[in-house]
Amino acid sequence: RLPKLTTLIVQQMVTANLAEGNMDDLTSYARELREAGSVSLGSSRSVIVLMNAAEALDAAAKKRAAEGQLLKSLRCVREATLLWAALADPKVIAVNHVSGRVEEVRLARVTRQAEMLRLEGNIAARRGLYEEARAMYEKAIGLYDGIAAAEGASVVEIELAAALLASGDADRTLTRTASAQKRIGLEGNSVVRARNYLVQAQARLTQGRLAKAYGNVTYALKVLRDGGGADSAKELRASLHLVAATVLDASGQPMAGAERSAYALTLDPTNPAVVRAAVIGRLATGDVEGALAAIKPLATTRYAQTAIIFQGCALVASNRTEEGVAMLAALVPQMTLPHRIRDNRSL
């Protein structure tokens, strides 16, 4: 533990880095102040400073993850998680709050801690570290269960199920979606319930259980309509229609499948999976210009390189081989620049 004078100096460093928005140094100084124990956690001023640090690191972690800066996000996530855990101690809460508010504040801070664990799970899943993702998701679920937050636990369990599916384990995916379904119940949030049915449908699709997958999609869309969440869940609806399109195509109904893919594209025109399905459907009917038009919205998103790959492949598939190969060849040097290689390794 740090002596009081050193603690005051570290507290000032945390405050200075907060003011400057320097998240990397803030992480180090916040950890040092947190680890001072009762010297800092028993001080009203230090607790306020640590709260401010937790809020800043929490926000930075989410922003960096959204921008694809996964390793930078991870550093913020881990310290924010530890800060929220320390700040959720009833004794620490009592330093700045009357006894009647301690439990209310504790529940809020445990929720923030669970959100950070969930984000760390999401980052691990995006990096293909599925066992690490599972561990983080399980910790988050445990925290939500501990404060009787069934919806929060359900949301994380659905993400765990999706990670299991991405790792190739459809059976365990279905086990976890069944568990999430019990948590949320028949009267729970319609968007959460529909997302759970989507993951179930995707798992059953990989197992070749086409009728079951289609049934999951149909019911999920009904849940959204009945729950009034259809208008605010266009991306989710697009993913559901994409599964339906895949089922129809696999069932020997390519035209019906292409129609569902086209509809999914109107709902979520910058989702690479949706765009890819629409492009394949349009190329199958000889609509090359329509396929290329479907790709255009991706070009102004973080999926710009994916858009170039789709365009190149679409051109090659439509016998414009020289044009397509030239486009793909131009992309390869960009993807193999030293800083790009470093970025790709961090994903």
PDB file of C-alpha atoms in Angstrom, residues 176-301:
ATOM      1  CA  ARG A 176     -27.136 -22.225 -24.001  1.00  0.00           C
ATOM      2  CA  THR A 177     -29.983 -20.754 -26.078  1.00  0.00           C
ATOM      3  CA  ALA A 178     -32.396 -23.053 -24.235  1.00  0.00           C
ATOM      4  CA  SER A 179     -30.994 -21.768 -20.947  1.00  0.00           C
ATOM      5  CA  ALA A 180     -31.291 -18.145 -22.100  1.00  0.00           C
ATOM      6  CA  GLN A 181     -34.884 -18.805 -23.150  1.00  0.00           C
ATOM      7  CA  LYS A 182     -35.731 -19.972 -19.632  1.00  0.00           C
ATOM      8  CA  ARG A 183     -34.101 -16.897 -18.118  1.00  0.00           C
ATOM      9  CA  ILE A 184     -35.955 -14.366 -20.252  1.00  0.00           C
ATOM     10  CA  GLY A 185     -39.300 -16.198 -20.285  1.00  0.00           C
ATOM     11  CA  LEU A 186     -42.224 -15.759 -22.658  1.00  0.00           C
ATOM     12  CA  GLU A 187     -42.967 -12.221 -21.531  1.00  0.00           C
ATOM     13  CA  GLY A 188     -39.418 -10.876 -21.668  1.00  0.00           C
ATOM     14  CA  ASN A 189     -37.908  -8.277 -23.986  1.00  0.00           C
ATOM     15  CA  SER A 190     -39.022  -9.130 -27.537  1.00  0.00           C
ATOM     16  CA  VAL A 191     -35.712  -8.114 -29.141  1.00  0.00           C
ATOM     17  CA  VAL A 192     -33.702 -10.294 -26.739  1.00  0.00           C
ATOM     18  CA  ARG A 193     -36.044 -13.237 -27.323  1.00  0.00           C
ATOM     19  CA  ALA A 194     -35.866 -12.804 -31.103  1.00  0.00           C
ATOM     20  CA  ARG A 195     -32.065 -12.630 -31.019  1.00  0.00           C
ATOM     21  CA  ASN A 196     -32.027 -15.901 -29.091  1.00  0.00           C
ATOM     22  CA  TYR A 197     -34.203 -17.544 -31.757  1.00  0.00           C
ATOM     23  CA  LEU A 198     -31.825 -16.200 -34.414  1.00  0.00           C
ATOM     24  CA  VAL A 199     -28.849 -17.974 -32.816  1.00  0.00           C
ATOM     25  CA  GLN A 200     -30.949 -21.132 -32.482  1.00  0.00           C
ATOM     26  CA  ALA A 201     -31.844 -20.907 -36.173  1.00  0.00           C
ATOM     27  CA  GLN A 202     -28.207 -20.425 -37.167  1.00  0.00           C
ATOM     28  CA  ALA A 203     -27.168 -23.451 -35.091  1.00  0.00           C
ATOM     29  CA  ARG A 204     -29.875 -25.650 -36.600  1.00  0.00           C
ATOM     30  CA  LEU A 205     -28.944 -24.455 -40.066  1.00  0.00           C
ATOM     31  CA  THR A 206     -25.373 -25.680 -39.535  1.00  0.00           C
ATOM     32  CA  GLN A 207     -26.826 -29.042 -38.455  1.00  0.00           C
ATOM     33  CA  GLY A 208     -28.883 -29.255 -41.634  1.00  0.00           C
ATOM     34  CA  ARG A 209     -32.181 -29.033 -39.723  1.00  0.00           C
ATOM     35  CA  LEU A 210     -33.733 -26.694 -42.251  1.00  0.00           C
ATOM     36  CA  ALA A 211     -37.368 -26.892 -41.133  1.00  0.00           C
ATOM     37  CA  LYS A 212     -36.424 -26.206 -37.515  1.00  0.00           C
ATOM     38  CA  ALA A 213     -34.233 -23.261 -38.534  1.00  0.00           C
ATOM     39  CA  TYR A 214     -37.020 -21.787 -40.671  1.00  0.00           C
ATOM     40  CA  GLY A 215     -39.464 -22.240 -37.806  1.00  0.00           C
ATOM     41  CA  ASN A 216     -37.137 -20.362 -35.453  1.00  0.00           C
ATOM     42  CA  VAL A 217     -36.920 -17.476 -37.937  1.00  0.00           C
ATOM     43  CA  THR A 218     -40.665 -17.294 -38.470  1.00  0.00           C
ATOM     44  CA  TYR A 219     -41.369 -17.300 -34.746  1.00  0.00           C
ATOM     45  CA  ALA A 220     -38.667 -14.699 -34.050  1.00  0.00           C
ATOM     46  CA  LEU A 221     -40.209 -12.325 -36.596  1.00  0.00           C
ATOM     47  CA  LYS A 222     -43.609 -12.850 -34.967  1.00  0.00           C
ATOM     48  CA  VAL A 223     -42.127 -12.110 -31.528  1.00  0.00           C
ATOM     49  CA  LEU A 224     -40.729  -8.829 -32.862  1.00  0.00           C
ATOM     50  CA  ARG A 225     -44.034  -7.840 -34.465  1.00  0.00           C
ATOM     51  CA  ASP A 226     -46.099  -8.722 -31.390  1.00  0.00           C
ATOM     52  CA  GLY A 227     -43.650  -6.995 -29.067  1.00  0.00           C
ATOM     53  CA  GLY A 228     -43.527  -3.788 -31.075  1.00  0.00           C
ATOM     54  CA  GLY A 229     -39.781  -4.074 -31.645  1.00  0.00           C
ATOM     55  CA  ALA A 230     -39.777  -4.607 -35.408  1.00  0.00           C
ATOM     56  CA  ASP A 231     -39.169  -0.986 -36.393  1.00  0.00           C
ATOM     57  CA  SER A 232     -36.210  -0.557 -34.040  1.00  0.00           C
ATOM     58  CA  ALA A 233     -34.573  -3.901 -34.843  1.00  0.00           C
ATOM     59  CA  LYS A 234     -33.889  -3.707 -38.567  1.00  0.00           C
ATOM     60  CA  GLU A 235     -30.422  -5.281 -38.317  1.00  0.00           C
ATOM     61  CA  LEU A 236     -31.824  -8.215 -36.365  1.00  0.00           C
ATOM     62  CA  ARG A 237     -34.664  -8.645 -38.842  1.00  0.00           C
ATOM     63  CA  ALA A 238     -32.157  -8.577 -41.711  1.00  0.00           C
ATOM     64  CA  SER A 239     -30.165 -11.393 -40.088  1.00  0.00           C
ATOM     65  CA  LEU A 240     -33.353 -13.419 -39.613  1.00  0.00           C
ATOM     66  CA  HIS A 241     -34.373 -12.964 -43.248  1.00  0.00           C
ATOM     67  CA  LEU A 242     -30.849 -13.945 -44.297  1.00  0.00           C
ATOM     68  CA  VAL A 243     -31.195 -17.288 -42.483  1.00  0.00           C
ATOM     69  CA  ALA A 244     -34.588 -17.768 -44.142  1.00  0.00           C
ATOM     70  CA  ALA A 245     -33.013 -17.039 -47.528  1.00  0.00           C
ATOM     71  CA  THR A 246     -30.310 -19.638 -46.909  1.00  0.00           C
ATOM     72  CA  VAL A 247     -32.898 -22.230 -45.909  1.00  0.00           C
ATOM     73  CA  LEU A 248     -35.012 -21.531 -48.998  1.00  0.00           C
ATOM     74  CA  ASP A 249     -32.000 -21.761 -51.281  1.00  0.00           C
ATOM     75  CA  ALA A 250     -30.892 -25.034 -49.670  1.00  0.00           C
ATOM     76  CA  SER A 251     -34.444 -26.366 -50.055  1.00  0.00           C
ATOM     77  CA  GLY A 252     -34.383 -25.880 -53.825  1.00  0.00           C
ATOM     78  CA  GLN A 253     -36.177 -22.523 -53.887  1.00  0.00           C
ATOM     79  CA  PRO A 254     -33.424 -20.164 -55.131  1.00  0.00           C
ATOM     80  CA  MET A 255     -35.783 -17.444 -56.395  1.00  0.00           C
ATOM     81  CA  ALA A 256     -37.621 -17.262 -53.071  1.00  0.00           C
ATOM     82  CA  GLY A 257     -34.256 -17.208 -51.335  1.00  0.00           C
ATOM     83  CA  ALA A 258     -33.030 -14.362 -53.552  1.00  0.00           C
ATOM     84  CA  GLU A 259     -36.155 -12.366 -52.716  1.00  0.00           C
ATOM     85  CA  ARG A 260     -35.559 -12.767 -48.994  1.00  0.00           C
ATOM     86  CA  SER A 261     -31.894 -11.752 -49.438  1.00  0.00           C
ATOM     87  CA  ALA A 262     -32.960  -8.675 -51.375  1.00  0.00           C
ATOM     88  CA  TYR A 263     -35.387  -7.733 -48.613  1.00  0.00           C
ATOM     89  CA  ALA A 264     -32.699  -8.249 -45.961  1.00  0.00           C
ATOM     90  CA  LEU A 265     -30.502  -5.820 -47.902  1.00  0.00           C
ATOM     91  CA  THR A 266     -33.132  -3.072 -47.637  1.00  0.00           C
ATOM     92  CA  LEU A 267     -33.075  -3.491 -43.863  1.00  0.00           C
ATOM     93  CA  ASP A 268     -29.304  -3.601 -43.346  1.00  0.00           C
ATOM     94  CA  PRO A 269     -27.382  -2.480 -46.453  1.00  0.00           C
ATOM     95  CA  THR A 270     -23.978  -2.281 -44.713  1.00  0.00           C
ATOM     96  CA  ASN A 271     -23.882  -5.754 -43.172  1.00  0.00           C
ATOM     97  CA  PRO A 272     -21.224  -7.724 -45.101  1.00  0.00           C
ATOM     98  CA  ALA A 273     -23.053 -11.044 -44.674  1.00  0.00           C
ATOM     99  CA  VAL A 274     -26.299  -9.555 -45.988  1.00  0.00           C
ATOM    100  CA  VAL A 275     -24.512  -7.822 -48.871  1.00  0.00           C
ATOM    101  CA  ARG A 276     -22.674 -11.020 -49.793  1.00  0.00           C
ATOM    102  CA  ALA A 277     -25.935 -13.004 -49.956  1.00  0.00           C
ATOM    103  CA  ALA A 278     -27.601 -10.308 -52.064  1.00  0.00           C
ATOM    104  CA  VAL A 279     -24.633 -10.197 -54.447  1.00  0.00           C
ATOM    105  CA  ILE A 280     -24.664 -13.979 -54.904  1.00  0.00           C
ATOM    106  CA  GLY A 281     -28.416 -13.887 -55.534  1.00  0.00           C
ATOM    107  CA  ARG A 282     -28.152 -11.145 -58.129  1.00  0.00           C
ATOM    108  CA  LEU A 283     -25.210 -12.735 -59.910  1.00  0.00           C
ATOM    109  CA  ALA A 284     -27.173 -15.997 -60.112  1.00  0.00           C
ATOM    110  CA  THR A 285     -29.837 -14.179 -62.134  1.00  0.00           C
ATOM    111  CA  GLY A 286     -27.258 -12.391 -64.305  1.00  0.00           C
ATOM    112  CA  ASP A 287     -27.810  -8.992 -62.676  1.00  0.00           C
ATOM    113  CA  VAL A 288     -24.156  -7.901 -62.507  1.00  0.00           C
ATOM    114  CA  GLU A 289     -24.893  -4.186 -62.186  1.00  0.00           C
ATOM    115  CA  GLY A 290     -27.378  -4.892 -59.409  1.00  0.00           C
ATOM    116  CA  ALA A 291     -24.760  -6.954 -57.615  1.00  0.00           C
ATOM    117  CA  LEU A 292     -22.181  -4.166 -57.871  1.00  0.00           C
ATOM    118  CA  ALA A 293     -24.766  -1.607 -56.701  1.00  0.00           C
ATOM    119  CA  ALA A 294     -25.459  -3.721 -53.617  1.00  0.00           C
ATOM    120  CA  ILE A 295     -21.773  -3.531 -52.683  1.00  0.00           C
ATOM    121  CA  LYS A 296     -21.452   0.267 -52.906  1.00  0.00           C
ATOM    122  CA  PRO A 297     -22.806   1.171 -49.427  1.00  0.00           C
ATOM    123  CA  LEU A 298     -20.011  -0.909 -47.844  1.00  0.00           C
ATOM    124  CA  ALA A 299     -17.330   1.262 -49.447  1.00  0.00           C
ATOM    125  CA  THR A 300     -17.868   4.110 -46.978  1.00  0.00           C
ATOM    126  CA  THR A 301     -17.809   1.927 -43.857  1.00  0.00           C
TER     127      THR A 301
END
